[in-house]
Amino acid sequence: MGASGLEAVFLANRDALLRFLRAHGAGDAAEDLLNELWLRLREAPPGPVAKPLAYLYRAANNLMLDRYRSESRAAARERHWAEATGATHPGQSDAPSGEREIIARQQLAQTQAALAALGLRVERVFWRHRIDGVPQRQLAEEFGVSLSTIESDLRKAVGVLIEVRKKLD
Amino acid sequence: MTDPPDIPEDVDAQAIAWVIRVGDPDFDEWKAFEAWLAESPAHATAYHAVATGEAEMVEALAADAPRPSVAPVPRPAWRRASWAGGALAASLVLMIGVASWQSSPESRVFETGPGRHSAIALADGSRITLNGNTRLTMRGDDERAIQLDRGEALFSVHHDAARPFSVTVAGATITDVGTIFNVVRETRATRVSVAEGAVIWNPTSEAVHVGPGQYLRAQDGSATLELARVEIGGVGGWTRGRLSYDGAPLETVAADVSRALGVAVTVAPGAARRPVRGVLRLDGGADSVVPRLGTLLGVRVKHEGGAWRLSPPP
């Protein structure tokens, strides 16, 4: 299906996509966000898409994640700014980059160790899925386990990443 | 379409479960996902936090993996046995092998001298190209079971799921999944790089999948395998007179050059681990290639007694 076909599917499912954005917490911004989605599609139309509606939902989902990302970055910047000017943690925001790099390296090492502790299969399943982008059904065949085992492996891996991340914050 | 997921009670755990499901490229249950999001604003908040947090961690993990070693894959302890052990195991295999090979007189050995190439066309349409100073053995009764005894070969395999094509090298087995791949046996390591399709490294034990644009390096006795990216067009580049590298150590490059040109190239210990990036053309013979390597890498090149030696700059 070409780009114009995708636009037709977009228009036919406008209300459904709007509901999806609202469920994501878009609130009053839902209409604007849907327009943004429309512009993104027109400016950079994808190649042929096998499942146009699923493609649109994914694009909408990504849009909401991008929005969340930029909002939380802005919030973090404000927090750092307040801390720096309030001098409660003098120098925190401009720690020497070498030192920050060492801390980042330690955090990565912790993350890698935590993933490794989950066992060889979980770590490899996670890597194949998230780095190599192999679909879960294909991984089930590759590793000779059920799809629900793959899902449970991935849940463990993501659970550990989120845990490590919370500790770091 | 599929069974409803078993949804845990804790919101964060639910969010994780949805991040996994939605993250699958095949996911197509947006209505069910929407229904969960709509249940409570806390659901959307938790989903956003987990999805973006996870993505950031994955980005950091992927970026950290130093090239060329992208993903170290732990190996089962018995695989780590030092190569002395491996050699013993190999010689046992050989003793058993000799008996069966004697009953199969067509067992064939293909060998190339230093600096010579040779190609083998198999009955099924597969093709093997041998680099210089390479030896491989083919069992008479099975053209699709190859043993690489030393050197380097590029395999263009006609895939047949019923009859997998396998290459054994230094005690490891590589099985194809529809493939063009290159195998090199170095002094203490084996490298496999894939241009098309995929291979499985040691399918019955480590079962590491090596896909297009990846290479795997197994150092004898090491606790991990290295999985790295490789430029697809560069795989088997030696058959077209060019070698390309993305961070391989100089000693590997020196071994490749000696194999391809049939001259001895040694590297001083101080320069052996220097990473090499770029494409090296093999035309013009050793007299121009090796000095070119020196210029390219800023190492000192000496030619004495018929051998080349690369050493760190003064």
GROMACS .gro file of C-alpha atoms in nm:
model
  483
    1MET     CA    1   0.000   0.000   0.000
    2GLY     CA    2   0.148   0.336  -0.102
    3ALA     CA    3   0.148   0.664   0.088
    4SER     CA    4  -0.184   0.787  -0.054
    5GLY     CA    5  -0.344   0.460   0.055
    6LEU     CA    6  -0.202   0.521   0.402
    7GLU     CA    7  -0.357   0.868   0.406
    8ALA     CA    8  -0.694   0.718   0.318
    9VAL     CA    9  -0.664   0.474   0.608
   10PHE     CA   10  -0.561   0.765   0.832
   11LEU     CA   11  -0.870   0.965   0.739
   12ALA     CA   12  -1.100   0.665   0.779
   13ASN     CA   13  -0.960   0.598   1.129
   14ARG     CA   14  -0.918   0.954   1.249
   15ASP     CA   15  -1.153   0.911   1.545
   16ALA     CA   16  -1.002   0.580   1.653
   17LEU     CA   17  -0.652   0.732   1.648
   18LEU     CA   18  -0.779   1.030   1.844
   19ARG     CA   19  -0.919   0.794   2.108
   20PHE     CA   20  -0.584   0.618   2.121
   21LEU     CA   21  -0.396   0.944   2.177
   22ARG     CA   22  -0.642   1.040   2.453
   23ALA     CA   23  -0.596   0.702   2.621
   24HIS     CA   24  -0.224   0.787   2.616
   25GLY     CA   25  -0.303   1.100   2.817
   26ALA     CA   26  -0.288   1.349   2.529
   27GLY     CA   27  -0.590   1.537   2.673
   28ASP     CA   28  -0.663   1.867   2.500
   29ALA     CA   29  -0.352   1.830   2.285
   30ALA     CA   30  -0.491   1.519   2.111
   31GLU     CA   31  -0.615   1.709   1.801
   32ASP     CA   32  -0.285   1.893   1.762
   33LEU     CA   33  -0.090   1.572   1.802
   34LEU     CA   34  -0.303   1.400   1.541
   35ASN     CA   35  -0.228   1.687   1.303
   36GLU     CA   36   0.140   1.649   1.379
   37LEU     CA   37   0.112   1.280   1.296
   38TRP     CA   38  -0.058   1.368   0.969
   39LEU     CA   39   0.220   1.614   0.880
   40ARG     CA   40   0.488   1.359   0.965
   41LEU     CA   41   0.320   1.110   0.731
   42ARG     CA   42   0.294   1.364   0.448
   43GLU     CA   43   0.648   1.493   0.486
   44ALA     CA   44   0.817   1.155   0.514
   45PRO     CA   45   0.584   0.897   0.364
   46PRO     CA   46   0.701   0.544   0.437
   47GLY     CA   47   0.746   0.286   0.163
   48PRO     CA   48   0.478   0.026   0.105
   49VAL     CA   49   0.318  -0.072   0.436
   50ALA     CA   50   0.169  -0.419   0.483
   51LYS     CA   51  -0.066  -0.328   0.770
   52PRO     CA   52  -0.149   0.041   0.738
   53LEU     CA   53  -0.365   0.071   1.047
   54ALA     CA   54  -0.108  -0.102   1.270
   55TYR     CA   55   0.152   0.127   1.118
   56LEU     CA   56  -0.053   0.435   1.210
   57TYR     CA   57  -0.105   0.312   1.566
   58ARG     CA   58   0.268   0.255   1.602
   59ALA     CA   59   0.344   0.601   1.466
   60ALA     CA   60   0.096   0.749   1.714
   61ASN     CA   61   0.250   0.547   1.996
   62ASN     CA   62   0.599   0.671   1.903
   63LEU     CA   63   0.471   1.026   1.890
   64MET     CA   64   0.341   0.998   2.247
   65LEU     CA   65   0.671   0.850   2.366
   66ASP     CA   66   0.866   1.132   2.196
   67ARG     CA   67   0.640   1.382   2.368
   68TYR     CA   68   0.691   1.220   2.707
   69ARG     CA   69   1.067   1.215   2.646
   70SER     CA   70   1.092   1.583   2.562
   71GLU     CA   71   0.866   1.679   2.852
   72SER     CA   72   1.069   1.485   3.106
   73ARG     CA   73   1.393   1.623   2.963
   74ALA     CA   74   1.261   1.976   3.000
   75ALA     CA   75   1.159   1.896   3.358
   76ALA     CA   76   1.503   1.755   3.434
   77ARG     CA   77   1.670   2.065   3.291
   78GLU     CA   78   1.454   2.288   3.508
   79ARG     CA   79   1.537   2.078   3.814
   80HIS     CA   80   1.910   2.096   3.745
   81TRP     CA   81   1.883   2.467   3.683
   82ALA     CA   82   1.705   2.517   4.015
   83GLU     CA   83   1.964   2.306   4.193
   84ALA     CA   84   2.254   2.487   4.031
   85THR     CA   85   2.122   2.836   4.101
   86GLY     CA   86   1.989   2.743   4.442
   87ALA     CA   87   2.342   2.625   4.524
   88THR     CA   88   2.208   2.332   4.727
   89HIS     CA   89   2.440   2.104   4.530
   90PRO     CA   90   2.702   2.341   4.403
   91GLY     CA   91   2.875   2.226   4.088
   92GLN     CA   92   2.658   1.923   4.038
   93SER     CA   93   2.541   2.015   3.693
   94ASP     CA   94   2.888   2.088   3.565
   95ALA     CA   95   3.088   1.802   3.710
   96PRO     CA   96   3.398   1.739   3.499
   97SER     CA   97   3.297   1.531   3.200
   98GLY     CA   98   3.566   1.273   3.274
   99GLU     CA   99   3.413   1.206   3.614
  100ARG     CA  100   3.063   1.186   3.468
  101GLU     CA  101   3.191   0.941   3.214
  102ILE     CA  102   3.335   0.718   3.486
  103ILE     CA  103   3.002   0.720   3.667
  104ALA     CA  104   2.821   0.637   3.342
  105ARG     CA  105   3.061   0.349   3.282
  106GLN     CA  106   2.999   0.213   3.632
  107GLN     CA  107   2.625   0.231   3.574
  108LEU     CA  108   2.660   0.044   3.247
  109ALA     CA  109   2.873  -0.221   3.411
  110GLN     CA  110   2.603  -0.263   3.678
  111THR     CA  111   2.337  -0.296   3.410
  112GLN     CA  112   2.537  -0.551   3.216
  113ALA     CA  113   2.604  -0.752   3.531
  114ALA     CA  114   2.235  -0.746   3.625
  115LEU     CA  115   2.137  -0.870   3.279
  116ALA     CA  116   2.402  -1.140   3.287
  117ALA     CA  117   2.272  -1.258   3.625
  118LEU     CA  118   1.943  -1.351   3.458
  119GLY     CA  119   2.115  -1.631   3.271
  120LEU     CA  120   2.244  -1.691   2.924
  121ARG     CA  121   1.913  -1.745   2.746
  122VAL     CA  122   1.736  -1.442   2.891
  123GLU     CA  123   2.030  -1.219   2.808
  124ARG     CA  124   2.058  -1.350   2.454
  125VAL     CA  125   1.683  -1.336   2.388
  126PHE     CA  126   1.680  -0.977   2.508
  127TRP     CA  127   1.978  -0.884   2.293
  128ARG     CA  128   1.840  -1.053   1.981
  129HIS     CA  129   1.507  -0.880   2.026
  130ARG     CA  130   1.610  -0.531   2.127
  131ILE     CA  131   1.940  -0.488   1.945
  132ASP     CA  132   1.893  -0.710   1.641
  133GLY     CA  133   1.516  -0.643   1.617
  134VAL     CA  134   1.417  -1.007   1.570
  135PRO     CA  135   1.039  -1.061   1.623
  136GLN     CA  136   0.939  -1.264   1.928
  137ARG     CA  137   0.778  -1.545   1.729
  138GLN     CA  138   1.099  -1.595   1.534
  139LEU     CA  139   1.298  -1.597   1.859
  140ALA     CA  140   1.074  -1.872   1.994
  141GLU     CA  141   1.171  -2.084   1.694
  142GLU     CA  142   1.535  -1.986   1.716
  143PHE     CA  143   1.565  -2.078   2.083
  144GLY     CA  144   1.323  -2.372   2.065
  145VAL     CA  145   1.095  -2.239   2.342
  146SER     CA  146   0.735  -2.116   2.352
  147LEU     CA  147   0.633  -1.762   2.274
  148SER     CA  148   0.522  -1.712   2.635
  149THR     CA  149   0.870  -1.816   2.753
  150ILE     CA  150   1.020  -1.553   2.523
  151GLU     CA  151   0.778  -1.292   2.662
  152SER     CA  152   0.862  -1.391   3.017
  153ASP     CA  153   1.237  -1.375   2.943
  154LEU     CA  154   1.194  -1.026   2.802
  155ARG     CA  155   0.983  -0.917   3.100
  156LYS     CA  156   1.261  -1.030   3.333
  157ALA     CA  157   1.526  -0.842   3.134
  158VAL     CA  158   1.325  -0.520   3.111
  159GLY     CA  159   1.229  -0.551   3.478
  160VAL     CA  160   1.597  -0.561   3.571
  161LEU     CA  161   1.681  -0.263   3.350
  162ILE     CA  162   1.404  -0.057   3.507
  163GLU     CA  163   1.516  -0.160   3.856
  164VAL     CA  164   1.878  -0.063   3.790
  165ARG     CA  165   1.759   0.265   3.644
  166LYS     CA  166   1.549   0.347   3.948
  167LYS     CA  167   1.844   0.283   4.176
  168LEU     CA  168   2.060   0.513   3.965
  169ASP     CA  169   1.809   0.797   3.986
  170MET     CA  170  -0.552  -1.321   1.766
  171THR     CA  171  -0.322  -1.453   2.034
  172ASP     CA  172  -0.405  -1.550   2.391
  173PRO     CA  173  -0.467  -1.260   2.625
  174PRO     CA  174  -0.148  -1.188   2.817
  175ASP     CA  175  -0.134  -1.284   3.181
  176ILE     CA  176  -0.146  -0.935   3.325
  177PRO     CA  177   0.025  -0.891   3.662
  178GLU     CA  178  -0.142  -0.680   3.928
  179ASP     CA  179   0.132  -0.427   3.994
  180VAL     CA  180   0.106  -0.131   3.753
  181ASP     CA  181   0.478  -0.121   3.678
  182ALA     CA  182   0.478  -0.493   3.602
  183GLN     CA  183   0.176  -0.442   3.377
  184ALA     CA  184   0.354  -0.159   3.201
  185ILE     CA  185   0.659  -0.381   3.148
  186ALA     CA  186   0.438  -0.653   3.001
  187TRP     CA  187   0.287  -0.401   2.757
  188VAL     CA  188   0.625  -0.255   2.665
  189ILE     CA  189   0.733  -0.608   2.568
  190ARG     CA  190   0.417  -0.681   2.369
  191VAL     CA  191   0.395  -0.346   2.192
  192GLY     CA  192   0.770  -0.354   2.126
  193ASP     CA  193   0.738  -0.664   1.910
  194PRO     CA  194   0.745  -0.562   1.542
  195ASP     CA  195   0.458  -0.805   1.483
  196PHE     CA  196   0.233  -0.652   1.754
  197ASP     CA  197  -0.117  -0.580   1.624
  198GLU     CA  198  -0.351  -0.558   1.923
  199TRP     CA  199  -0.379  -0.186   1.957
  200LYS     CA  200  -0.740  -0.196   2.078
  201ALA     CA  201  -0.650  -0.412   2.378
  202PHE     CA  202  -0.354  -0.185   2.451
  203GLU     CA  203  -0.574   0.123   2.425
  204ALA     CA  204  -0.829  -0.032   2.663
  205TRP     CA  205  -0.556  -0.086   2.923
  206LEU     CA  206  -0.421   0.268   2.883
  207ALA     CA  207  -0.771   0.411   2.917
  208GLU     CA  208  -0.835   0.223   3.243
  209SER     CA  209  -0.635   0.472   3.446
  210PRO     CA  210  -0.407   0.770   3.381
  211ALA     CA  211  -0.152   0.588   3.600
  212HIS     CA  212  -0.130   0.320   3.329
  213ALA     CA  213  -0.025   0.564   3.057
  214THR     CA  214   0.223   0.731   3.293
  215ALA     CA  215   0.380   0.399   3.391
  216TYR     CA  216   0.394   0.285   3.028
  217HIS     CA  217   0.567   0.605   2.914
  218ALA     CA  218   0.820   0.587   3.195
  219VAL     CA  219   0.904   0.220   3.138
  220ALA     CA  220   0.913   0.244   2.757
  221THR     CA  221   1.138   0.551   2.744
  222GLY     CA  222   1.355   0.432   3.034
  223GLU     CA  223   1.408   0.094   2.873
  224ALA     CA  224   1.484   0.251   2.534
  225GLU     CA  225   1.745   0.474   2.694
  226MET     CA  226   1.910   0.180   2.871
  227VAL     CA  227   1.916  -0.023   2.550
  228GLU     CA  228   2.069   0.271   2.366
  229ALA     CA  229   2.341   0.297   2.629
  230LEU     CA  230   2.406  -0.077   2.621
  231ALA     CA  231   2.428  -0.080   2.242
  232ALA     CA  232   2.648   0.229   2.228
  233ASP     CA  233   2.879   0.098   2.498
  234ALA     CA  234   2.958  -0.229   2.328
  235PRO     CA  235   3.298  -0.135   2.191
  236ARG     CA  236   3.338  -0.196   1.822
  237PRO     CA  237   3.422  -0.445   1.695
  238SER     CA  238   3.303  -0.638   2.000
  239VAL     CA  239   2.933  -0.557   2.008
  240ALA     CA  240   2.798  -0.841   2.214
  241PRO     CA  241   3.011  -1.069   2.425
  242VAL     CA  242   2.835  -1.404   2.443
  243PRO     CA  243   2.926  -1.615   2.748
  244ARG     CA  244   3.039  -1.966   2.665
  245PRO     CA  245   2.964  -2.286   2.859
  246ALA     CA  246   3.262  -2.385   3.074
  247TRP     CA  247   3.349  -2.695   2.875
  248ARG     CA  248   3.398  -2.485   2.563
  249ARG     CA  249   3.656  -2.275   2.741
  250ALA     CA  250   3.897  -2.566   2.774
  251SER     CA  251   4.232  -2.445   2.654
  252TRP     CA  252   4.321  -2.529   2.300
  253ALA     CA  253   4.556  -2.799   2.430
  254GLY     CA  254   4.242  -2.980   2.542
  255GLY     CA  255   4.078  -2.897   2.215
  256ALA     CA  256   4.366  -3.040   2.020
  257LEU     CA  257   4.342  -3.360   2.219
  258ALA     CA  258   3.971  -3.383   2.146
  259ALA     CA  259   4.041  -3.312   1.781
  260SER     CA  260   4.299  -3.587   1.760
  261LEU     CA  261   4.051  -3.832   1.911
  262VAL     CA  262   3.799  -3.733   1.649
  263LEU     CA  263   4.065  -3.781   1.387
  264MET     CA  264   4.143  -4.135   1.510
  265ILE     CA  265   3.779  -4.230   1.489
  266GLY     CA  266   3.754  -4.042   1.163
  267VAL     CA  267   4.038  -4.229   0.997
  268ALA     CA  268   3.858  -4.558   1.020
  269SER     CA  269   3.541  -4.429   0.859
  270TRP     CA  270   3.730  -4.231   0.597
  271GLN     CA  271   3.917  -4.540   0.491
  272SER     CA  272   3.588  -4.702   0.405
  273SER     CA  273   3.500  -4.394   0.204
  274PRO     CA  274   3.781  -4.361  -0.046
  275GLU     CA  275   3.648  -4.046  -0.213
  276SER     CA  276   3.717  -3.834   0.096
  277ARG     CA  277   3.884  -3.533  -0.062
  278VAL     CA  278   4.137  -3.280   0.058
  279PHE     CA  279   4.163  -2.939  -0.107
  280GLU     CA  280   4.473  -2.735  -0.044
  281THR     CA  281   4.607  -2.406  -0.171
  282GLY     CA  282   4.963  -2.276  -0.148
  283PRO     CA  283   5.042  -1.933  -0.002
  284GLY     CA  284   4.906  -1.654  -0.219
  285ARG     CA  285   4.694  -1.886  -0.438
  286HIS     CA  286   4.316  -1.897  -0.464
  287SER     CA  287   4.102  -2.186  -0.571
  288ALA     CA  288   3.728  -2.246  -0.612
  289ILE     CA  289   3.519  -2.558  -0.569
  290ALA     CA  290   3.175  -2.591  -0.728
  291LEU     CA  291   2.952  -2.841  -0.550
  292ALA     CA  292   2.684  -3.051  -0.720
  293ASP     CA  293   2.403  -2.866  -0.538
  294GLY     CA  294   2.513  -2.528  -0.676
  295SER     CA  295   2.704  -2.421  -0.366
  296ARG     CA  296   3.046  -2.270  -0.414
  297ILE     CA  297   3.352  -2.256  -0.191
  298THR     CA  298   3.642  -2.021  -0.259
  299LEU     CA  299   3.970  -2.100  -0.085
  300ASN     CA  300   4.215  -1.827   0.010
  301GLY     CA  301   4.590  -1.887   0.013
  302ASN     CA  302   4.752  -2.138   0.250
  303THR     CA  303   4.418  -2.304   0.318
  304ARG     CA  304   4.321  -2.666   0.357
  305LEU     CA  305   3.977  -2.818   0.376
  306THR     CA  306   3.853  -3.175   0.381
  307MET     CA  307   3.532  -3.300   0.231
  308ARG     CA  308   3.387  -3.632   0.329
  309GLY     CA  309   3.328  -3.837   0.018
  310ASP     CA  310   2.972  -3.923   0.109
  311ASP     CA  311   2.863  -3.572   0.204
  312GLU     CA  312   2.959  -3.260   0.014
  313ARG     CA  313   2.771  -3.049   0.268
  314ALA     CA  314   2.993  -3.139   0.564
  315ILE     CA  315   3.318  -2.951   0.528
  316GLN     CA  316   3.611  -2.938   0.763
  317LEU     CA  317   3.831  -2.629   0.748
  318ASP     CA  318   4.173  -2.749   0.861
  319ARG     CA  319   4.346  -2.414   0.825
  320GLY     CA  320   4.324  -2.084   0.642
  321GLU     CA  321   4.019  -1.906   0.505
  322ALA     CA  322   3.728  -1.987   0.278
  323LEU     CA  323   3.419  -1.809   0.150
  324PHE     CA  324   3.107  -2.027   0.135
  325SER     CA  325   2.814  -1.944  -0.095
  326VAL     CA  326   2.567  -2.203   0.011
  327HIS     CA  327   2.258  -2.326  -0.163
  328HIS     CA  328   2.026  -2.358   0.136
  329ASP     CA  329   1.839  -2.683   0.194
  330ALA     CA  330   1.659  -2.707   0.527
  331ALA     CA  331   1.651  -3.086   0.500
  332ARG     CA  332   2.028  -3.103   0.446
  333PRO     CA  333   2.198  -2.829   0.644
  334PHE     CA  334   2.541  -2.727   0.526
  335SER     CA  335   2.800  -2.736   0.801
  336VAL     CA  336   3.159  -2.635   0.844
  337THR     CA  337   3.366  -2.767   1.131
  338VAL     CA  338   3.670  -2.568   1.235
  339ALA     CA  339   3.893  -2.617   1.538
  340GLY     CA  340   3.630  -2.819   1.722
  341ALA     CA  341   3.341  -2.581   1.651
  342THR     CA  342   3.055  -2.637   1.409
  343ILE     CA  343   2.895  -2.368   1.193
  344THR     CA  344   2.562  -2.448   1.029
  345ASP     CA  345   2.411  -2.236   0.753
  346VAL     CA  346   2.064  -2.088   0.731
  347GLY     CA  347   2.077  -1.987   0.362
  348THR     CA  348   2.401  -1.812   0.330
  349ILE     CA  349   2.714  -1.649   0.207
  350PHE     CA  350   2.969  -1.660   0.484
  351ASN     CA  351   3.343  -1.649   0.535
  352VAL     CA  352   3.541  -1.860   0.782
  353VAL     CA  353   3.899  -1.792   0.891
  354ARG     CA  354   4.107  -2.007   1.118
  355GLU     CA  355   4.373  -1.788   1.279
  356THR     CA  356   4.655  -1.909   1.498
  357ARG     CA  357   4.448  -1.908   1.817
  358ALA     CA  358   4.101  -1.798   1.707
  359THR     CA  359   3.825  -1.861   1.457
  360ARG     CA  360   3.635  -1.585   1.279
  361VAL     CA  361   3.305  -1.623   1.094
  362SER     CA  362   3.149  -1.334   0.902
  363VAL     CA  363   2.817  -1.342   0.724
  364ALA     CA  364   2.724  -1.150   0.407
  365GLU     CA  365   2.384  -1.302   0.343
  366GLY     CA  366   2.141  -1.523   0.536
  367ALA     CA  367   2.278  -1.648   0.866
  368VAL     CA  368   2.478  -1.922   1.031
  369ILE     CA  369   2.446  -2.086   1.369
  370TRP     CA  370   2.770  -2.123   1.562
  371ASN     CA  371   2.784  -2.455   1.748
  372PRO     CA  372   2.412  -2.534   1.709
  373THR     CA  373   2.407  -2.803   1.975
  374SER     CA  374   2.583  -2.608   2.249
  375GLU     CA  375   2.631  -2.231   2.222
  376ALA     CA  376   2.377  -2.187   1.940
  377VAL     CA  377   2.480  -1.833   1.856
  378HIS     CA  378   2.301  -1.684   1.558
  379VAL     CA  379   2.529  -1.480   1.330
  380GLY     CA  380   2.326  -1.272   1.087
  381PRO     CA  381   2.409  -1.064   0.779
  382GLY     CA  382   2.661  -0.791   0.852
  383GLN     CA  383   2.781  -0.960   1.169
  384TYR     CA  384   3.094  -1.144   1.255
  385LEU     CA  385   3.175  -1.377   1.537
  386ARG     CA  386   3.522  -1.428   1.676
  387ALA     CA  387   3.600  -1.718   1.907
  388GLN     CA  388   3.935  -1.690   2.075
  389ASP     CA  389   4.059  -2.030   2.193
  390GLY     CA  390   4.017  -2.060   2.569
  391SER     CA  391   3.820  -1.735   2.606
  392ALA     CA  392   3.512  -1.722   2.828
  393THR     CA  393   3.319  -1.514   2.575
  394LEU     CA  394   3.258  -1.499   2.204
  395GLU     CA  395   3.274  -1.163   2.032
  396LEU     CA  396   2.989  -1.063   1.805
  397ALA     CA  397   3.065  -0.758   1.592
  398ARG     CA  398   2.936  -0.561   1.298
  399VAL     CA  399   3.108  -0.601   0.967
  400GLU     CA  400   3.050  -0.422   0.640
  401ILE     CA  401   2.846  -0.667   0.431
  402GLY     CA  402   3.023  -0.573   0.106
  403GLY     CA  403   3.356  -0.649   0.272
  404VAL     CA  404   3.278  -1.013   0.359
  405GLY     CA  405   3.501  -1.234   0.147
  406GLY     CA  406   3.652  -0.916  -0.001
  407TRP     CA  407   3.980  -1.104  -0.049
  408THR     CA  408   3.819  -1.288  -0.342
  409ARG     CA  409   3.790  -0.947  -0.513
  410GLY     CA  410   4.136  -0.829  -0.411
  411ARG     CA  411   4.038  -0.612  -0.119
  412LEU     CA  412   4.035  -0.651   0.259
  413SER     CA  413   3.819  -0.426   0.473
  414TYR     CA  414   3.835  -0.376   0.847
  415ASP     CA  415   3.640  -0.199   1.112
  416GLY     CA  416   3.864  -0.212   1.416
  417ALA     CA  417   4.028  -0.553   1.373
  418PRO     CA  418   4.368  -0.584   1.545
  419LEU     CA  419   4.677  -0.541   1.328
  420GLU     CA  420   4.786  -0.901   1.390
  421THR     CA  421   4.465  -1.022   1.224
  422VAL     CA  422   4.529  -0.795   0.928
  423ALA     CA  423   4.888  -0.920   0.902
  424ALA     CA  424   4.765  -1.281   0.900
  425ASP     CA  425   4.511  -1.198   0.628
  426VAL     CA  426   4.774  -1.024   0.416
  427SER     CA  427   5.020  -1.309   0.448
  428ARG     CA  428   4.756  -1.562   0.354
  429ALA     CA  429   4.640  -1.362   0.054
  430LEU     CA  430   4.983  -1.272  -0.081
  431GLY     CA  431   5.187  -1.570   0.027
  432VAL     CA  432   5.452  -1.373   0.218
  433ALA     CA  433   5.540  -1.381   0.586
  434VAL     CA  434   5.416  -1.068   0.767
  435THR     CA  435   5.485  -1.050   1.140
  436VAL     CA  436   5.388  -0.783   1.390
  437ALA     CA  437   5.595  -0.663   1.686
  438PRO     CA  438   5.409  -0.717   2.016
  439GLY     CA  439   5.380  -0.341   2.070
  440ALA     CA  440   5.173  -0.301   1.753
  441ALA     CA  441   4.975  -0.626   1.748
  442ARG     CA  442   4.657  -0.488   1.905
  443ARG     CA  443   4.643  -0.164   1.707
  444PRO     CA  444   4.292  -0.135   1.558
  445VAL     CA  445   4.269  -0.117   1.182
  446ARG     CA  446   3.988   0.063   0.998
  447GLY     CA  447   3.961   0.095   0.625
  448VAL     CA  448   3.997  -0.093   0.302
  449LEU     CA  449   4.327  -0.240   0.187
  450ARG     CA  450   4.367  -0.316  -0.182
  451LEU     CA  451   4.572  -0.623  -0.262
  452ASP     CA  452   4.688  -0.535  -0.612
  453GLY     CA  453   5.052  -0.481  -0.693
  454GLY     CA  454   5.191  -0.768  -0.484
  455ALA     CA  455   5.351  -0.769  -0.140
  456ASP     CA  456   5.617  -0.515  -0.241
  457SER     CA  457   5.356  -0.244  -0.270
  458VAL     CA  458   5.079  -0.373  -0.040
  459VAL     CA  459   5.283  -0.408   0.278
  460PRO     CA  460   5.447  -0.063   0.259
  461ARG     CA  461   5.096   0.077   0.183
  462LEU     CA  462   4.978  -0.085   0.505
  463GLY     CA  463   5.259   0.090   0.688
  464THR     CA  464   5.160   0.431   0.549
  465LEU     CA  465   4.792   0.366   0.620
  466LEU     CA  466   4.851   0.275   0.983
  467GLY     CA  467   5.156   0.477   1.068
  468VAL     CA  468   5.360   0.170   1.160
  469ARG     CA  469   5.720   0.100   1.068
  470VAL     CA  470   5.772  -0.158   0.791
  471LYS     CA  471   6.092  -0.356   0.756
  472HIS     CA  472   6.174  -0.615   0.492
  473GLU     CA  473   6.443  -0.858   0.590
  474GLY     CA  474   6.524  -1.215   0.498
  475GLY     CA  475   6.215  -1.249   0.276
  476ALA     CA  476   5.977  -1.155   0.559
  477TRP     CA  477   5.798  -0.833   0.647
  478ARG     CA  478   5.788  -0.699   0.998
  479LEU     CA  479   5.555  -0.429   1.127
  480SER     CA  480   5.656  -0.242   1.440
  481PRO     CA  481   5.536   0.063   1.634
  482PRO     CA  482   5.656   0.400   1.505
  483PRO     CA  483   5.977   0.526   1.670
   0.00000   0.00000   0.00000
